[in-house]
Coordinates of C-alpha atoms and ligand atoms in Angstrom, one line a residue:
X1 CA 244.7 93.4 -1.0
X2 CA 242.7 91.2 -3.4
X3 CA 239.6 93.4 -3.5
X4 CA 237.0 92.1 -6.0
X5 CA 235.1 94.4 -8.4
X6 CA 231.5 94.5 -7.4
X7 CA 230.3 93.3 -10.9
X8 CA 232.2 90.1 -10.4
X9 CA 230.5 89.4 -7.0
X10 CA 227.1 90.4 -8.5
X11 CA 227.5 88.0 -11.4
X12 CA 228.6 85.2 -9.1
X13 CA 225.5 85.8 -7.0
X14 CA 223.2 86.0 -10.1
X15 CA 224.5 82.7 -11.3
X16 CA 223.6 80.8 -8.1
X17 CA 220.8 78.3 -8.7
X18 CA 219.1 79.6 -5.5
X19 CA 218.8 83.0 -7.3
X20 CA 217.1 81.6 -10.4
X21 CA 213.5 82.4 -11.2
X22 CA 211.0 80.9 -8.8
X23 CA 208.6 78.2 -10.0
X24 CA 205.8 79.9 -12.0
X25 CA 202.3 79.9 -10.7
X26 CA 198.9 81.5 -11.4
X27 CA 198.2 84.5 -9.2
X28 CA 195.0 86.5 -8.9
X29 CA 195.0 89.3 -11.5
X30 CA 194.5 91.8 -8.7
X31 CA 197.8 90.8 -7.2
X32 CA 199.8 90.6 -10.5
X33 CA 200.8 94.3 -10.9
X34 CA 204.6 94.4 -11.3
X35 CA 204.9 90.6 -11.7
X36 CA 206.7 89.0 -14.7
X37 CA 204.7 86.7 -16.9
X38 CA 206.1 83.2 -17.3
X39 CA 204.4 82.2 -20.6
X40 CA 202.8 84.1 -23.5
X41 CA 199.2 85.0 -22.8
X42 CA 196.7 84.5 -25.6
X43 CA 193.3 86.0 -26.4
X44 CA 190.4 83.5 -26.5
X45 CA 188.0 86.1 -27.9
X46 CA 188.2 89.3 -29.9
X47 CA 188.2 92.8 -28.3
X48 CA 185.9 94.5 -28.9
X49 CA 183.7 91.4 -28.9
X50 CA 181.2 92.9 -31.4
X51 CA 181.0 95.9 -33.8
X52 CA 179.9 99.0 -32.0
X53 CA 179.7 102.7 -32.3
X54 CA 182.5 105.1 -31.3
X55 CA 180.1 108.0 -31.2
X56 CA 176.7 109.0 -29.9
X57 CA 174.6 109.5 -33.0
X58 CA 172.5 107.6 -35.5
X59 CA 173.3 104.2 -37.1
X60 CA 172.4 104.4 -40.8
X61 CA 172.9 103.0 -44.2
X62 CA 175.6 105.3 -45.6
X63 CA 174.1 105.2 -49.1
X64 CA 171.0 107.0 -47.7
X65 CA 173.1 110.0 -46.7
X66 CA 174.8 110.8 -50.0
X67 CA 174.9 114.5 -50.7
X68 CA 173.4 115.5 -47.3
X69 CA 174.3 119.1 -46.2
X70 CA 173.0 121.5 -43.5
X71 CA 171.0 123.2 -46.2
X72 CA 169.7 120.1 -47.8
X73 CA 169.5 117.4 -45.1
X74 CA 168.4 113.8 -45.6
X75 CA 165.5 112.9 -43.4
X76 CA 165.4 109.4 -42.0
X77 CA 162.9 107.6 -39.9
X78 CA 164.1 106.8 -36.3
X79 CA 163.0 103.2 -35.6
X80 CA 164.8 102.4 -32.3
X81 CA 167.2 103.5 -29.7
X82 CA 170.2 101.5 -28.6
X83 CA 172.2 102.2 -25.4
X84 CA 175.5 100.6 -24.4
X85 CA 174.6 97.2 -23.0
X86 CA 171.5 96.8 -25.3
X87 CA 171.3 94.0 -27.8
X88 CA 169.9 95.1 -31.2
X89 CA 166.5 93.6 -32.0
X90 CA 165.8 95.2 -35.3
X91 CA 167.4 95.8 -38.6
X92 CA 168.0 99.2 -40.1
X93 CA 166.4 99.4 -43.5
X94 CA 166.7 101.9 -46.3
X95 CA 165.5 105.3 -45.2
X96 CA 165.8 104.3 -41.5
X97 CA 168.1 105.2 -38.6
X98 CA 168.6 103.9 -35.1
X99 CA 169.5 106.4 -32.3
X100 CA 172.7 104.9 -30.8
X101 CA 175.0 105.6 -27.9
X102 CA 178.8 105.1 -27.7
X103 CA 179.6 101.4 -27.1
X104 CA 176.2 100.1 -28.2
X105 CA 176.3 97.3 -30.8
X106 CA 175.8 98.2 -34.4
X107 CA 172.4 97.1 -35.5
X108 CA 172.3 94.8 -38.5
X109 CA 171.7 96.6 -41.8
X110 CA 173.5 99.8 -40.7
X111 CA 177.0 100.3 -41.9
X112 CA 177.9 103.8 -40.6
X113 CA 177.2 106.1 -37.7
X114 CA 176.4 109.8 -38.1
X115 CA 177.6 111.7 -35.0
X116 CA 174.8 113.5 -33.2
X117 CA 176.4 116.9 -33.9
X118 CA 175.8 116.4 -37.6
X119 CA 172.1 115.8 -37.1
X120 CA 168.9 117.6 -36.1
X121 CA 166.1 115.6 -34.5
X122 CA 162.5 116.7 -34.9
X123 CA 160.6 117.4 -31.7
X124 CA 159.0 114.0 -31.2
X125 CA 162.1 112.2 -32.2
X126 CA 160.3 110.2 -34.9
X127 CA 162.6 111.4 -37.6
X128 CA 166.2 112.8 -37.9
X129 CA 167.7 115.2 -40.4
X130 CA 171.2 114.2 -41.4
X131 CA 173.3 117.2 -42.4
X132 CA 176.4 115.5 -43.6
X133 CA 177.1 112.4 -45.7
X134 CA 178.4 109.3 -44.0
X135 CA 180.8 106.8 -45.6
X136 CA 180.5 103.1 -44.9
X137 CA 182.5 102.3 -41.7
X138 CA 182.3 105.8 -40.3
X139 CA 182.6 105.7 -36.4
X140 CA 182.2 102.0 -36.4
X141 CA 184.6 100.0 -34.2
X142 CA 184.8 96.5 -35.6
X143 CA 185.0 93.3 -33.6
X144 CA 188.6 92.5 -33.0
X145 CA 189.7 96.0 -33.8
X146 CA 191.9 96.0 -30.7
X147 CA 192.6 92.3 -30.1
X148 CA 192.0 89.4 -32.5
X149 CA 191.0 86.0 -31.1
X150 CA 194.1 83.8 -30.9
X151 CA 196.7 86.5 -30.8
X152 CA 199.3 86.8 -28.1
X153 CA 198.4 89.8 -26.0
X154 CA 201.2 89.7 -23.5
X155 CA 204.6 88.1 -24.2
X156 CA 206.4 85.9 -21.7
X157 CA 208.8 87.9 -19.4
X158 CA 206.6 91.0 -19.5
X159 CA 206.5 93.1 -16.4
X160 CA 202.8 93.6 -15.9
X161 CA 201.7 97.2 -15.8
X162 CA 198.2 98.6 -15.3
X163 CA 197.3 98.5 -19.0
X164 CA 198.4 94.9 -19.3
X165 CA 196.1 94.0 -16.5
X166 CA 193.3 95.9 -18.2
X167 CA 193.8 94.0 -21.4
X168 CA 193.8 90.7 -19.5
X169 CA 190.6 91.8 -17.7
X170 CA 189.0 92.6 -21.1
X171 CA 189.7 89.0 -22.0
X172 CA 188.2 87.5 -18.8
X173 CA 191.5 86.5 -17.3
X174 CA 191.0 86.0 -13.5
X175 CA 194.4 84.5 -12.8
X176 CA 197.7 85.2 -14.5
X177 CA 200.7 82.8 -14.8
X178 CA 203.7 84.6 -13.4
X179 CA 207.0 84.1 -11.6
X180 CA 206.1 84.7 -7.9
X181 CA 207.9 87.4 -6.1
X182 CA 210.3 86.1 -3.5
X183 CA 209.3 86.3 0.1
X184 CA 212.2 87.9 1.9
X185 CA 213.1 87.7 5.7
X186 CA 215.0 90.5 7.3
X187 CA 217.2 89.8 10.4
X188 CA 219.4 92.3 12.2
X189 CA 222.3 91.0 14.1
X190 CA 224.2 92.8 16.8
X191 CA 224.3 92.7 20.6
X192 CA 224.0 96.4 20.7
X193 CA 220.7 96.6 19.0
X194 CA 217.4 97.6 20.6
X195 CA 214.0 98.4 19.0
X196 CA 211.8 101.4 19.5
X197 CA 211.8 104.2 22.0
X198 CA 212.9 104.2 25.6
X199 CA 216.2 105.0 27.2
X200 CA 219.3 103.4 25.7
X201 CA 221.6 101.5 28.1
X202 CA 225.3 102.2 27.7
X203 CA 226.6 100.7 24.4
X204 CA 223.1 100.3 22.9
X205 CA 221.9 101.7 19.6
X206 CA 218.5 101.5 18.0
X207 CA 218.1 99.1 15.0
X208 CA 217.8 101.2 11.9
X209 CA 218.8 98.6 9.3
X210 CA 215.7 96.4 9.6
X211 CA 213.2 99.2 9.0
X212 CA 215.3 100.5 6.1
X213 CA 215.5 97.1 4.4
X214 CA 211.9 96.3 5.0
X215 CA 211.0 99.6 3.3
X216 CA 213.4 98.9 0.4
X217 CA 211.7 95.5 -0.1
X218 CA 208.2 97.1 0.0
X219 CA 209.4 99.7 -2.5
X220 CA 210.6 96.9 -4.8
X221 CA 207.3 95.0 -4.4
X222 CA 208.7 92.0 -2.5
X223 CA 206.7 90.6 0.4
X224 CA 208.9 90.9 3.5
X225 CA 209.0 89.0 6.9
X226 CA 210.3 90.9 9.9
X227 CA 212.6 88.4 11.7
X228 CA 213.5 90.8 14.4
X229 CA 217.1 91.1 15.7
X230 CA 219.4 88.6 17.2
X231 CA 222.5 89.2 19.5
X232 CA 226.0 88.3 18.3
X233 CA 225.4 84.7 19.4
X234 CA 226.0 81.8 17.1
X235 CA 223.0 79.8 18.5
X236 CA 220.6 82.7 18.4
X237 CA 221.5 83.7 14.8
X238 CA 221.6 80.1 13.5
X239 CA 218.2 79.4 15.2
X240 CA 216.6 82.4 13.6
X241 CA 217.9 81.5 10.2
X242 CA 216.9 77.8 10.5
X243 CA 213.4 78.8 11.3
X244 CA 213.2 81.4 8.5
X245 CA 214.4 79.3 5.6
X246 CA 211.2 77.2 5.9
X247 CA 209.1 80.2 4.8
X248 CA 211.5 82.6 3.1
X249 CA 212.9 82.4 -0.5
X250 CA 215.6 84.8 0.6
X251 CA 216.9 86.3 3.8
X252 CA 218.7 89.6 4.4
X253 CA 220.9 89.8 7.5
X254 CA 222.9 92.8 8.6
X255 CA 226.0 93.0 10.8
X256 CA 228.5 90.4 11.7
X257 CA 230.2 89.9 8.3
X258 CA 233.4 91.8 9.1
X259 CA 236.5 90.6 10.8
X260 CA 235.6 91.5 14.4
X261 CA 235.8 89.0 17.2
X262 CA 232.0 88.6 17.3
X263 CA 231.3 88.5 13.5
X264 CA 229.7 85.0 13.2
X265 CA 227.5 85.2 10.1
X266 CA 229.9 83.7 7.7
X267 CA 230.7 80.8 10.0
X268 CA 227.1 80.1 10.7
X269 CA 226.1 80.1 7.0
X270 CA 229.0 77.7 6.3
X271 CA 227.7 75.4 9.0
X272 CA 224.0 75.6 7.9
X273 CA 224.8 75.3 4.2
X274 CA 227.3 76.9 1.8
X275 CA 228.7 80.4 1.9
X276 CA 230.9 82.7 -0.2
X277 CA 232.4 85.9 1.0
X278 CA 233.9 88.9 -0.7
X279 CA 236.0 91.8 0.1
X280 CA 234.7 94.2 -2.5
X281 CA 236.5 97.0 -4.2
X282 CA 233.8 99.5 -3.3
X283 CA 233.2 102.1 -0.6
X284 CA 231.0 101.9 1.3
X285 CA 230.0 98.2 1.7
X286 CA 233.3 96.3 1.5
X287 CA 232.3 93.0 3.2
X288 CA 229.6 90.7 1.8
X289 CA 228.7 87.1 2.6
X290 CA 226.2 85.1 0.6
X291 CA 225.0 81.7 1.7
X292 CA 222.6 79.1 0.5
X293 CA 220.7 77.3 3.2
X294 CA 218.2 74.7 2.0
X295 CA 217.6 76.5 -1.3
X296 CA 217.1 79.8 0.5
X297 CA 219.7 82.5 -0.4
X298 CA 221.0 84.5 2.6
X299 CA 222.6 87.8 2.0
X300 CA 224.9 88.7 4.9
X301 CA 225.0 92.5 4.5
X302 CA 227.3 94.7 6.5
X303 CA 226.0 96.4 9.6
X304 CA 226.8 100.0 8.9
X305 CA 223.5 101.5 7.7
X306 CA 224.7 103.1 4.5
X307 CA 226.7 100.0 3.6
X308 CA 223.6 97.8 4.2
X309 CA 221.6 100.0 1.8
X310 CA 224.3 100.1 -0.9
X311 CA 224.7 96.3 -0.6
X312 CA 221.0 95.8 -1.0
X313 CA 221.1 98.1 -4.1
X314 CA 224.1 96.4 -5.8
X315 CA 223.6 92.7 -4.8
X316 CA 220.3 91.8 -3.1
X317 CA 217.8 93.6 -5.3
X318 CA 219.2 92.3 -8.6
X319 CA 219.1 88.7 -7.2
X320 CA 215.6 89.2 -5.9
X321 CA 214.5 90.6 -9.2
X322 CA 216.0 87.7 -11.0
X323 CA 214.1 85.3 -8.7
X324 CA 210.9 87.2 -9.7
X325 CA 211.6 86.5 -13.3
X326 CA 213.0 89.9 -14.4
X327 CA 215.4 89.5 -17.3
X328 CA 217.1 92.9 -16.7
X329 CA 217.6 92.0 -13.1
X330 CA 220.4 94.5 -12.4
X331 CA 218.8 97.3 -14.4
X332 CA 216.3 98.6 -11.8
X333 CA 217.9 102.0 -11.5
X334 CA 218.6 104.1 -14.5
X335 CA 222.2 105.0 -15.0
X336 CA 223.0 108.4 -16.5
X337 CA 226.1 110.4 -17.3
X338 CA 225.7 113.3 -14.8
X339 CA 227.5 116.6 -14.5
X340 CA 229.3 117.3 -11.2
X341 CA 228.3 120.8 -10.1
X342 CA 231.1 120.6 -7.5
X343 CA 234.2 118.6 -7.1
X344 CA 233.6 115.1 -5.8
X345 CA 237.1 114.6 -4.2
X346 CA 238.5 111.3 -3.0
X347 CA 241.7 109.5 -2.5
X348 CA 243.0 106.6 -4.6
X349 CA 242.4 103.4 -2.7
X350 CA 241.7 100.8 -5.3
X351 CA 238.0 101.1 -4.8
X352 CA 235.0 102.5 -6.7
X353 CA 233.3 105.0 -4.4
X354 CA 229.5 105.2 -4.4
X355 CA 229.0 108.8 -3.4
X356 CA 225.6 109.8 -2.2
X357 CA 224.5 112.8 -4.2
X358 CA 221.5 115.0 -4.8
X359 CA 220.7 114.9 -8.5
X360 CA 218.4 117.2 -10.5
X361 CA 217.7 117.9 -14.1
X362 CA 219.0 121.3 -15.1
X363 CA 218.0 123.7 -17.9
X364 CA 220.6 122.1 -20.2
X365 CA 218.5 118.9 -20.1
X366 CA 221.2 117.0 -18.2
X367 CA 221.3 115.5 -14.7
X368 CA 223.5 117.6 -12.4
X369 CA 224.8 116.2 -9.0
X370 CA 226.3 117.6 -5.9
X371 CA 227.3 115.8 -2.7
X372 CA 224.4 115.0 -0.3
X373 CA 226.8 115.7 2.6
X374 CA 228.7 113.5 5.0
X375 CA 229.8 110.3 3.3
X376 CA 230.6 108.0 6.3
X377 CA 229.0 104.6 6.1
X378 CA 227.4 105.2 9.5
X379 CA 226.0 108.6 8.4
X380 CA 222.5 107.5 7.2
X381 CA 221.0 111.0 7.7
X382 CA 223.1 112.6 5.0
X383 CA 222.3 109.6 2.7
X384 CA 218.6 110.1 3.3
X385 CA 219.0 113.5 1.5
X386 CA 220.5 111.7 -1.5
X387 CA 218.5 110.6 -4.6
X388 CA 221.4 109.2 -6.6
X389 CA 224.7 107.4 -6.2
X390 CA 227.6 108.8 -8.2
X391 CA 230.0 106.1 -9.2
X392 CA 233.3 107.8 -8.7
X393 CA 236.2 105.7 -10.1
X394 CA 239.4 105.1 -8.3
X395 CA 241.7 108.1 -8.4
X396 CA 241.6 111.7 -7.2
X397 CA 237.9 112.2 -7.8
X398 CA 235.8 114.2 -10.3
X399 CA 236.4 117.9 -11.0
X400 CA 233.5 120.4 -11.0
X401 CA 232.0 120.5 -14.5
X402 CA 233.1 117.0 -15.5
X403 CA 230.9 114.1 -15.9
X404 CA 230.4 111.0 -13.6
X405 CA 228.1 108.0 -14.0
X406 CA 225.2 108.1 -11.5
X407 CA 222.5 105.6 -10.5
X408 CA 219.2 107.5 -10.0
X409 CA 217.5 106.2 -6.9
X410 CA 214.2 108.1 -7.4
Ligands
AMP1 P1 229.1 95.2 12.0 O1 228.9 95.0 10.6 O2 228.3 94.2 12.8 O3 230.5 95.2 12.4 O4 228.5 96.6 12.4 C1 229.1 97.7 11.8 C2 228.5 99.0 12.5 O5 227.1 99.0 12.1 C3 228.5 99.0 14.0 O6 228.8 100.3 14.4 C4 227.1 98.6 14.4 O7 226.8 99.1 15.6 C5 226.3 99.2 13.3 N1 225.1 98.4 13.1 C6 225.0 97.1 13.0 N2 223.7 96.7 12.8 C7 223.0 97.8 12.9 C8 221.6 98.1 12.8 N3 220.7 97.1 12.6 N4 221.1 99.3 12.8 C9 222.1 100.4 13.0 N5 223.4 100.2 13.1 C10 223.8 98.9 13.0
MG2 MG1 228.3 93.7 14.8

């Protein structure tokens, strides 16, 4: 039959020039969450920028507090108060203290902070009794304690998370050089498709692939363009694609990649650019066409709703992630060795079966799976209950109690 293992098709797709990382550019820091950095990012200044106190208390000369106890406190003269945001305007001399709040700069002359809990102030606040000795450096956060000027704070190819963005904000970065996320168009094809409510004419169905794929794109952080649906008409599909390649880095189509009389997508892609098709050794999602039209990669996904989702999972998302600069493009979903709580039966057919399952951690600390129900490629409702795909190898299936690799979807 010449069915191709899905890894082979995926690798061929990932090696297309049109699926390489997009040209890096600087994006607003506020838009950079989840983006991948294109170069190492350096610190131009230290963080913290100045020595400051980690505690509310009193900045002192540690030597003044030697031997202080609750019974025999050392009394110091309070000469100033420093809040966070103040600039010190006075030195701390011997026998003196400055009342100081967390984050305020250390005043010159002081080398330690005594936390307020170890002190007792007199009523007018003019003096403070220190009840414990301080060592030089106590509760002082030095300039550069977190980040030194000149150091790399974020390596290239880092997926930016909230804390990375905070670090960059602390250094004054307004823009961040990243690989942009691909903009992805979604086009449904099929003469039978209609949108929205209203009575269905004979033969019609409502388009469910486009909303599903738009949601998958949103979930993966890719900006999406809704290209609507086109009938099984070469002119209409070609026209929609030709318009979309101008603004989209990638396009997902569904339907029309099988061997039916009105399956035109492969032929259209071949005419507009280049196309490669596969009959994959997987179930669901056997047919796949991938074309390149003017630098834009077009994924011709199958029309059956479960197949479209699985194809997105196995082929489109890895390619889109690679375009967005991810180095582990095909590692979006964690794969675990799960325990089958019930038999996952199948027949030998030369294919890997991607069985929609419900997965949960059990008391033994392992992931356990059971079938999510009906497994037909048109039965999206059962798949909607699934949170994992069990990868059931060719053969008779998996017995209850044995293990099976599973991709965790949530
Ligand atoms: P096709 O890949 O065009 O042969 O379509 C396979 C099956 O998927 C057919 O039953 C189609 O009616 C169905 N189908 C195709 N596109 C969609 C869609 N956008 N939403 C729901 N079902 C679809
Ligand atoms: Mg069709």
